[in-house]
Coordinates of C-alpha atoms in Angstrom, one line a residue:
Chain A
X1 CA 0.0 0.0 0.0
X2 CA 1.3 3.2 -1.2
X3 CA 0.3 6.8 0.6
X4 CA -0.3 9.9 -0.5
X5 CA -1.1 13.8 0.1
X6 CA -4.1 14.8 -1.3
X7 CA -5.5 18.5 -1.4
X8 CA -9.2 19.5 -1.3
X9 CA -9.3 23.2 -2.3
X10 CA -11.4 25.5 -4.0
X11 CA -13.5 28.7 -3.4
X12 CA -15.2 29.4 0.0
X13 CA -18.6 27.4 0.0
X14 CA -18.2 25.6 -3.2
X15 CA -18.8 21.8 -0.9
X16 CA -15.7 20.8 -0.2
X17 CA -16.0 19.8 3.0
X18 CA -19.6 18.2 2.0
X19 CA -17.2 15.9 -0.4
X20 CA -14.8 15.3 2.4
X21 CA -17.4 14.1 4.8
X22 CA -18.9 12.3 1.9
X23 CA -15.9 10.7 1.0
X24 CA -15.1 9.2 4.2
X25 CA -18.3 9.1 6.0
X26 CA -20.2 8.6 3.2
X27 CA -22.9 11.2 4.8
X28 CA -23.8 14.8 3.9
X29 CA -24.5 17.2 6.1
X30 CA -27.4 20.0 5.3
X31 CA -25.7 22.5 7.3
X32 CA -23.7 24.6 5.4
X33 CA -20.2 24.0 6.4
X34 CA -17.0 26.1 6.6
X35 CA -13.9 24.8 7.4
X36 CA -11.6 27.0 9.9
X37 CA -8.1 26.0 8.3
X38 CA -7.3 22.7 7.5
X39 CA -9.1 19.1 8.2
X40 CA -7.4 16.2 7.8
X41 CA -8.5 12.6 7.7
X42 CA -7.3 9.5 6.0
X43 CA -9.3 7.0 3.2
X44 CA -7.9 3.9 1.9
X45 CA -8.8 3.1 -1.9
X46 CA -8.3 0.4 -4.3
X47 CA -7.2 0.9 -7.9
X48 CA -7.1 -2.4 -9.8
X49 CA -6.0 -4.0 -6.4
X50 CA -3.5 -1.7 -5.6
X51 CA -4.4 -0.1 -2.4
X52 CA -3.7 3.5 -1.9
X53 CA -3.9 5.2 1.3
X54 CA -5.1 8.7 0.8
X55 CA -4.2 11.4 3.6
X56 CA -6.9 13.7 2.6
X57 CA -6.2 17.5 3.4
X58 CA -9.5 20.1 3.4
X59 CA -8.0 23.6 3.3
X60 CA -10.5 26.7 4.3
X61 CA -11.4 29.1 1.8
X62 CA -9.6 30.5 -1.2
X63 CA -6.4 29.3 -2.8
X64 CA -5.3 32.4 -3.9
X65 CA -1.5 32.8 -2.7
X66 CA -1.9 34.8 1.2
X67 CA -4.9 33.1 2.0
X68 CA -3.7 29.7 2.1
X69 CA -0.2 28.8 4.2
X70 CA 2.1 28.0 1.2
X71 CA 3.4 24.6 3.7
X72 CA -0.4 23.3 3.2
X73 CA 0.2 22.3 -0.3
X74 CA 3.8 20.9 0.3
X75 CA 4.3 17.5 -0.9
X76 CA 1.0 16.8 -2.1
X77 CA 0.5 13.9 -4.9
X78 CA -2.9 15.2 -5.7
X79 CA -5.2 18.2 -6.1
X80 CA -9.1 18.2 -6.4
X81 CA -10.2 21.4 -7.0
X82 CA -14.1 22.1 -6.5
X83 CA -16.1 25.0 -8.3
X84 CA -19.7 24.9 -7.3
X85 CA -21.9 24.8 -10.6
X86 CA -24.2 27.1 -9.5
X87 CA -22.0 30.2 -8.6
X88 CA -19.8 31.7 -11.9
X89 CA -17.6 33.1 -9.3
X90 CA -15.9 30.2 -8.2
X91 CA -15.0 28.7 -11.6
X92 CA -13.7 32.8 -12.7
X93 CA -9.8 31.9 -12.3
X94 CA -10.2 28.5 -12.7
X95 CA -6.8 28.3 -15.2
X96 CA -5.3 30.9 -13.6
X97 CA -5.7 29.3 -10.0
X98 CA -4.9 25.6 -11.7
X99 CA -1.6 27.3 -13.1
X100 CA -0.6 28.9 -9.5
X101 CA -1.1 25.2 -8.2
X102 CA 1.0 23.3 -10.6
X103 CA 3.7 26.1 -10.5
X104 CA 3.4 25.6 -6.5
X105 CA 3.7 21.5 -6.5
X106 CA 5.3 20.6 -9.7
X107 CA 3.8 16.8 -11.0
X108 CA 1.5 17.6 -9.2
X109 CA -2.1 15.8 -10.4
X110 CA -4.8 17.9 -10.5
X111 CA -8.6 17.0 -11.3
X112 CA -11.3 20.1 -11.8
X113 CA -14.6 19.0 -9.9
X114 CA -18.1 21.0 -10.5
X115 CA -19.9 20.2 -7.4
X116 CA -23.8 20.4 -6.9
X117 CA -24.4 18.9 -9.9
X118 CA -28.4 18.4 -8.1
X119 CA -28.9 21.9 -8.7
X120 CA -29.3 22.5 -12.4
X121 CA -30.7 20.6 -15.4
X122 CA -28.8 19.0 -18.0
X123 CA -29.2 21.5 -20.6
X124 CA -27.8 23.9 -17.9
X125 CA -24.8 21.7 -17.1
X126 CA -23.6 21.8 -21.3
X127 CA -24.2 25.6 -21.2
X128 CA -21.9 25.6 -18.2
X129 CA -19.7 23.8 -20.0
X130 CA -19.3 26.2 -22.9
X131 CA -18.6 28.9 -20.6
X132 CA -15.5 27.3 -18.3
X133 CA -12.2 28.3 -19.8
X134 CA -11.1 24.7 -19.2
X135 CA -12.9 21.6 -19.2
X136 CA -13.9 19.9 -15.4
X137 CA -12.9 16.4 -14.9
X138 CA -16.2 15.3 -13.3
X139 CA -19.2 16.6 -12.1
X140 CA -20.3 16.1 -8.8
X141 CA -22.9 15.9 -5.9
X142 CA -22.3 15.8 -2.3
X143 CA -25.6 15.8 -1.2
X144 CA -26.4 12.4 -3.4
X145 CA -23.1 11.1 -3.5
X146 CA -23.1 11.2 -7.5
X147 CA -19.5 10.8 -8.6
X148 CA -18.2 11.3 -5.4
X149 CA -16.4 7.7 -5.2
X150 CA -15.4 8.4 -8.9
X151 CA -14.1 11.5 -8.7
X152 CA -11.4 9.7 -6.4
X153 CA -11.1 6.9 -7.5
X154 CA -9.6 9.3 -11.2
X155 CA -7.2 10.9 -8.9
X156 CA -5.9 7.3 -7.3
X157 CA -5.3 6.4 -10.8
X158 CA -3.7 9.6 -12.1
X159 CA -1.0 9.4 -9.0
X160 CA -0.9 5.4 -9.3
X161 CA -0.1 6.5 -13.4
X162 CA -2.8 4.2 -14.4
X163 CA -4.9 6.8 -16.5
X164 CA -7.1 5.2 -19.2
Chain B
X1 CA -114.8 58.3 48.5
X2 CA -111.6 57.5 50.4
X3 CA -112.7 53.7 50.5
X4 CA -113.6 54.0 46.9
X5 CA -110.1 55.4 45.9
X6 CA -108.1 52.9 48.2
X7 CA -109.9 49.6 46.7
X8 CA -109.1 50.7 43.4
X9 CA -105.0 51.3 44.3
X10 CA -105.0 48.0 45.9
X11 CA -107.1 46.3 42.7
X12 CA -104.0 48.6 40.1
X13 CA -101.7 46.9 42.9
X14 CA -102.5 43.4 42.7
X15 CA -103.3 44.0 38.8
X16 CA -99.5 45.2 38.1
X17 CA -98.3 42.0 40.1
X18 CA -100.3 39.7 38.1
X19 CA -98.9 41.5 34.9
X20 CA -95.5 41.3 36.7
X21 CA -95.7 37.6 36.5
X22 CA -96.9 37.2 33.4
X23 CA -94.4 39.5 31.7
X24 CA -91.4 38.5 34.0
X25 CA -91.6 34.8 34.2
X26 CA -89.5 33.2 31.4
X27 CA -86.9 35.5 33.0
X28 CA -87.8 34.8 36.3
X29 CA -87.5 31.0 35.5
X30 CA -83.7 32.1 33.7
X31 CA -82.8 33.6 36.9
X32 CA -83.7 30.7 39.6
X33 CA -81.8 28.3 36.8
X34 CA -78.8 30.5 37.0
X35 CA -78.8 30.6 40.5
X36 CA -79.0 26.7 41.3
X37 CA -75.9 26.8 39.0
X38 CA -74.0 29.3 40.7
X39 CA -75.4 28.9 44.4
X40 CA -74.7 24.9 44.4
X41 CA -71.4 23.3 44.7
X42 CA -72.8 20.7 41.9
X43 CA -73.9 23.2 39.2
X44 CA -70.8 25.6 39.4
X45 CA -68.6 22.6 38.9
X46 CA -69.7 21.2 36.0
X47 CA -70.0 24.4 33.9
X48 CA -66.6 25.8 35.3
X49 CA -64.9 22.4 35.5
X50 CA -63.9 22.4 31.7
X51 CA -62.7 26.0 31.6
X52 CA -60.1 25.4 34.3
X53 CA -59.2 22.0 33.0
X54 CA -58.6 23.8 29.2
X55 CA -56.9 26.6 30.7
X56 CA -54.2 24.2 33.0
X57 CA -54.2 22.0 29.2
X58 CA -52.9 25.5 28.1
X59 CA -51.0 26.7 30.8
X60 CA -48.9 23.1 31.0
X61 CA -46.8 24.1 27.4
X62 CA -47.0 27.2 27.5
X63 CA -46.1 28.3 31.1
X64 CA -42.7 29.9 30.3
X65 CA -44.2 32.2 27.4
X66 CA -46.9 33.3 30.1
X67 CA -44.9 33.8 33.1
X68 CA -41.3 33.0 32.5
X69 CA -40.1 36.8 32.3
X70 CA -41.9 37.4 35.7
X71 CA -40.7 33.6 37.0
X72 CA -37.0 34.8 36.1
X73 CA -37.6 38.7 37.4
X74 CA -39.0 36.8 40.9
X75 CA -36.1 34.2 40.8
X76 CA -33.5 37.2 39.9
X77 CA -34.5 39.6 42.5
X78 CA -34.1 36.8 44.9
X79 CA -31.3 35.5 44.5
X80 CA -29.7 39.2 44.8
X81 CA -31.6 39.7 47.9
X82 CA -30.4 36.3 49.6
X83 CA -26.9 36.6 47.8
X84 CA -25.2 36.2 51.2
X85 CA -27.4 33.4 52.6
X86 CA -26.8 31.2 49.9
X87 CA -22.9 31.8 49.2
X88 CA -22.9 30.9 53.3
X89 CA -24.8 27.7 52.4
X90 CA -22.4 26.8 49.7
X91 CA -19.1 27.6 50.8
X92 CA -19.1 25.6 53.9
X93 CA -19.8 22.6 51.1
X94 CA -17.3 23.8 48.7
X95 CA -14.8 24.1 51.7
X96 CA -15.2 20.3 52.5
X97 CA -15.3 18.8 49.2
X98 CA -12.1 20.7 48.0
X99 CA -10.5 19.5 51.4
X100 CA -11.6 15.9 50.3
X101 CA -10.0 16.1 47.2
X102 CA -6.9 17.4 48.0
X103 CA -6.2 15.0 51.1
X104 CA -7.2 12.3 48.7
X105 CA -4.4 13.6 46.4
X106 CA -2.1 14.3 49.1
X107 CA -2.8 10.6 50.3
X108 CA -2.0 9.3 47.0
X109 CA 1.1 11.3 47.0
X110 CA 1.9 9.9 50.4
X111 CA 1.6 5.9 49.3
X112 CA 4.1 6.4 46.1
X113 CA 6.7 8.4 48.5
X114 CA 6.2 5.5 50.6
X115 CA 6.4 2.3 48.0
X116 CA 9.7 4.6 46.5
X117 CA 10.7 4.6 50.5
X118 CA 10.1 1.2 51.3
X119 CA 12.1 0.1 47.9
X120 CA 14.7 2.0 49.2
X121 CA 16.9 -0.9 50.4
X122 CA 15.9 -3.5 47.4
X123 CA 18.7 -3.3 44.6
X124 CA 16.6 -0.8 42.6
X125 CA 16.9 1.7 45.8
X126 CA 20.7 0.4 46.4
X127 CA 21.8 1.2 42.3
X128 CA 19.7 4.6 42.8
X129 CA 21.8 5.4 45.7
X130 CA 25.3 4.9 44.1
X131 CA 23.3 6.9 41.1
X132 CA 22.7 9.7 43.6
X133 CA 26.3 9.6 44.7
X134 CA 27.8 9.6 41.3
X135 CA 25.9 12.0 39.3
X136 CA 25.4 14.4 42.9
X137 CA 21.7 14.6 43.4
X138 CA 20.4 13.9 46.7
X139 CA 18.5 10.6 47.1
X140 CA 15.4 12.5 48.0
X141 CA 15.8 14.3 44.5
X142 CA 15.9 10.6 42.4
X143 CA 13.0 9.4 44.8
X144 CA 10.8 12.6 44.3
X145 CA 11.8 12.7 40.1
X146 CA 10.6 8.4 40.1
X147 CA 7.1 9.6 41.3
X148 CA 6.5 11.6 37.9
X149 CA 8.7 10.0 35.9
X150 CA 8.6 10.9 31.9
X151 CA 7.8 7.9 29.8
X152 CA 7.5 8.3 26.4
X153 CA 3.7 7.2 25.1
X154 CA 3.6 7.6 21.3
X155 CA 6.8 8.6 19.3
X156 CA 6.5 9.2 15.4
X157 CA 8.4 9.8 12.1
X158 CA 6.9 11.7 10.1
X159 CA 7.4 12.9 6.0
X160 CA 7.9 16.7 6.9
X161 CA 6.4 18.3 3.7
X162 CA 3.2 15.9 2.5
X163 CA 3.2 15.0 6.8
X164 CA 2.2 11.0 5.6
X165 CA 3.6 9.0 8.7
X166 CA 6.7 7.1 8.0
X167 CA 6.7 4.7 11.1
X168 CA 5.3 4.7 14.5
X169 CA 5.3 3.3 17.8
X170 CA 2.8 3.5 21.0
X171 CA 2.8 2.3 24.4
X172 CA -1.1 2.3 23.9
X173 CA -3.9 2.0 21.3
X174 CA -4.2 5.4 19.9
X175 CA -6.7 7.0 17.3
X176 CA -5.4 6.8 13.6
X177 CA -1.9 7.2 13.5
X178 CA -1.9 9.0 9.8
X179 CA -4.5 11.2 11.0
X180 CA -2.1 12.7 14.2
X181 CA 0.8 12.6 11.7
X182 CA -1.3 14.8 9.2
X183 CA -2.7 17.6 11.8
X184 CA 1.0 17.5 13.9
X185 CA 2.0 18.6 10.2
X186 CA -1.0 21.0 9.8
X187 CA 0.2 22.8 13.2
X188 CA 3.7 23.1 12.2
X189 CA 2.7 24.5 9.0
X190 CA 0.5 26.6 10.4
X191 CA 2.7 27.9 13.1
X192 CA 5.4 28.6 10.8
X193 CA 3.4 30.6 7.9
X194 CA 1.9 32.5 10.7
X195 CA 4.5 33.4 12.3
X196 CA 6.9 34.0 9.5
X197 CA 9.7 32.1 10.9
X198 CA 11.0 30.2 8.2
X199 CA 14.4 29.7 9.5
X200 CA 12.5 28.1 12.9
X201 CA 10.4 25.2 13.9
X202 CA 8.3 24.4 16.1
X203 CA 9.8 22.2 18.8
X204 CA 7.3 21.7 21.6
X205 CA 3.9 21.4 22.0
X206 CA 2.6 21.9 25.8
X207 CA -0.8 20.2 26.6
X208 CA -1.6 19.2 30.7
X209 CA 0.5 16.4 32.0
X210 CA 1.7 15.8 28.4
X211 CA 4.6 17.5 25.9
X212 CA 5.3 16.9 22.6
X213 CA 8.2 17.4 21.5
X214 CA 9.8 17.7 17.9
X215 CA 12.8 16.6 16.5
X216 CA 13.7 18.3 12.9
X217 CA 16.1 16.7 10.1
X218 CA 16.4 17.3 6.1
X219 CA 13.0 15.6 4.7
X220 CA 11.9 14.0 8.3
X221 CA 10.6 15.1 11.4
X222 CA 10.2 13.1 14.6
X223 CA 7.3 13.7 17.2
X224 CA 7.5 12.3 20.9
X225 CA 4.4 12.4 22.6
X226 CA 5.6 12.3 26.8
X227 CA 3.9 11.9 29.5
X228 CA 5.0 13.1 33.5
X229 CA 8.0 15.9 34.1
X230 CA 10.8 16.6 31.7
X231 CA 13.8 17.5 33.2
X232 CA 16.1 19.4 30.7
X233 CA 18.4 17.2 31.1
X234 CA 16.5 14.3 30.2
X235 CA 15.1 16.5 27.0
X236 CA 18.9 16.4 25.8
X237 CA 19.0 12.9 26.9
X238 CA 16.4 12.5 24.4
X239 CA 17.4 14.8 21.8
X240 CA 20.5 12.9 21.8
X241 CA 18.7 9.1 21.4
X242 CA 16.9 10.9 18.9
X243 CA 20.1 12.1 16.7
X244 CA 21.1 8.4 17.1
X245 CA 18.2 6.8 16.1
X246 CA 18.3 8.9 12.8
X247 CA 22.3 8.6 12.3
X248 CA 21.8 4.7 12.7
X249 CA 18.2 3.6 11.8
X250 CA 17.2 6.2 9.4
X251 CA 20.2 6.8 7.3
X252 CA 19.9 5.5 3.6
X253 CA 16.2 5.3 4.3
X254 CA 14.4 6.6 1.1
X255 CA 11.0 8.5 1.9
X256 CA 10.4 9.0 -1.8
X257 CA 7.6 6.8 -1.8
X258 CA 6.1 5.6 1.1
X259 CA 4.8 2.1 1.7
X260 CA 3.6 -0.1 4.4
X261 CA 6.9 -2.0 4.4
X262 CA 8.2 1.2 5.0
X263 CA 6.3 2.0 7.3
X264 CA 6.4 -1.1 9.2
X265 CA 10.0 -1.7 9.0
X266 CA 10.6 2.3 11.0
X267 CA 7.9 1.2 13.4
X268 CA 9.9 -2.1 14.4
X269 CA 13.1 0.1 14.5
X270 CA 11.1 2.5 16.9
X271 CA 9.9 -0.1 18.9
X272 CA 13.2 -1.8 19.2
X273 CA 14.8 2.1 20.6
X274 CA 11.7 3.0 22.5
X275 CA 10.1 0.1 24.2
X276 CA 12.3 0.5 27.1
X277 CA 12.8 3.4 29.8
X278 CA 15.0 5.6 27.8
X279 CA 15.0 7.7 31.5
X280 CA 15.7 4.7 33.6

């Protein structure tokens, strides 16, 4: 069994915690949750019967660079970084805040989540889409769990280098 | 003429009566009904019976939004009238359990001076006496320093950038290892960003009876979780098994990836160092 750093960041509100506790708990909470600096808590996965044991990091708020303790991000494997789906603001400086990332943890793997995927139709999910300067990775909810399992299970393989 | 004019008065009188009756008795009737209801124990009961009972229905749930402000202003004015009385009620109670507690420590206190005493003469208490005469401290000293003795509970190595945990060992069952590894990591971070002390580390973590205490190197870190009193001689003591643990154990380790094996072989080396009284 390998393990590995994993960061959960993104704007303030977007669900990241939601995913977090969803991840590990499977369990959502309907309160809306804020994260006062960093959570950490630890999920072992299995990617064709390799067994990775992800140490799963939650870190408050933004990522832009004096909101965040630069150590956070320090030898990380893996990034998720959540937009919520509903809110244009928090996909904005998507590429721009993807760049800052990689430039911070070079290797790094990151994978672009839209969260609360419950909230708007299909025809409003391919307009969304059109509109994000670059594509998402997966599309999530926390509240139903859609994807959730997936969405890790993408970034196991991208650090385990066994992309399709 | 006067006997004439009186008969007829008394015929008007007794004319205006019988009208009287006629006219007043449905509500003559109405009152003598309302008075067997209100003038008999019976009658009153059953028509006010039900009132009461809704209005105590009522009353039960929602007492405190009726009479809570005027419960509390009662309650409140009180208590600040009978301050005095009360605090001399409590005190006196106060007084005698903190005087039970603290003989009951002091009697605890007493038994390990005396089991430390009474060992005094076995060959634990005869090496600790040639102890006291060759490093100087008086026997009283080693006795007092065996009652809160450090031991060390949970000691850790620990990736310092990504804070995975490269090997552990415990004197007890503990909550998920990776998990302590990861926040110890979090704090340091923290401290250090916040601070803006990139040059420093953070060494020591204070909480009650326990320290924690951090060891830095290159691209590791180690974290001794101690229970009882640390001498700073015994932290250099420590500081210096520490630097040999690393020098001999952890040299050509490589923390490039980490595994279970890792991870299990750098727990069996900690267990192996730190299974024993490193203070004894």
């Amino acid at each position: 069994m390998i393990s590995t750093k994993v960061i959960l960041t993104g704007s303030f509100g977007v669900g990241k915690t939601s995913l977090f506790n969803q991840f590990l708990f499977n369990k959502f909470s309907e309160r809306y949750l804020t994260t006062i600096g960093v959570n950490v808590k630890k999920k072992i996965i299995k990617v064709e019967e390799e067994e990775l044991s992800i140490l799963l990091w939650d870190i408050a708020g933004e990522i832009s660079q004096d909101k965040v303790p630069n150590s956070y991000f320090l030898g990380a494997s893996g990034i998720i970084y959540v937009f919520d789906v509903t809110r244009p603001l928090t996909y904005k400086n998507l590429t721009s805040d993807i760049d800052y990332l990689k430039s911070k943890i070079p290797g790094v793997k990151v994978k672009v989540v839209g969260n609360k995927k419950d909230l708007i139709t299909p025809q409003q999910l391919l307009e969304l889409e059109e509109e994000l300067s670059q594509p998402a990775d997966i599309y999530s909810s926390a509240k139903t769990g859609e994807n959730v399992e997936a969405l890790f299970e993408i970034l196991g393989r991208a650090i385990l280098g066994k992309e399709a | 003429m006067k006997m004439e004019n009186h008969s007829s008065s008394s015929q008007e009188a007794l004319m205006l009566n019988h009208l009287k009756s006629i006219l007043l008795k449905q509500d003559r009737q109405e009152i003598d009904s309302i008075k067997k209801t209100l003038y008999t124990k019976e009658g009153l009961e059953k028509e006010v019976s039900p009132l009461i009972e809704e209005r105590i229905e009522y009353l039960k749930t929602n007492f405190s939004k009726e009479f809570g402000i005027h419960v509390d202003n009662v309650i409140e004015h009180k208590l600040e009238a009978s301050k005095e009385q009360l605090l001399n009620v409590i005190y006196p109670v106060l007084g005698q359990m903190i005087r039970k507690f603290v003989s009951f420590q002091f009697q605890l206190l007493k038994d390990r001076i005396d089991q430390q005493v009474s060992s005094v003469f076995s060959t634990k208490g005869l090496i600790g006496q040639i102890k006291s005469k060759i490093l100087g401290i008086r026997s009283s000293d080693l006795v007092l320093r065996d009652i809160d003795k450090p031991i060390i509970e949970e000691i850790y190595v620990i990736q310092r950038d990504s804070g995975l945990l490269v090997g552990s060992y415990s004197r007890q069952e503990t909550m998920d290892k990776d998990m302590i590894a990861g926040m110890l990591t979090a704090i340091k971070s923290f401290a250090q960003d916040a601070f803006h002390v990139e040059k420093q580390e953070l060494e020591l973590i204070n909480y009650g009876n326990f320290k924690i205490l951090v060891q830095n190197f290159f691209s590791y870190y180690i974290a001794v979780a101690i229970s009882g009193s640390l001498s700073s001689q015994e932290q250099d003591h420590l500081a210096v098994i520490l630097l040999e643990f690393a020098e001999k154990d952890m040299k050509g380790v490589s923390l490039h990836l980490i595994t279970s094996e890792l991870t299990e072989e750098v727990s069996s080396k900690l267990e192996h160092h730190f299974k024993k009284d490193i203070f004894a």
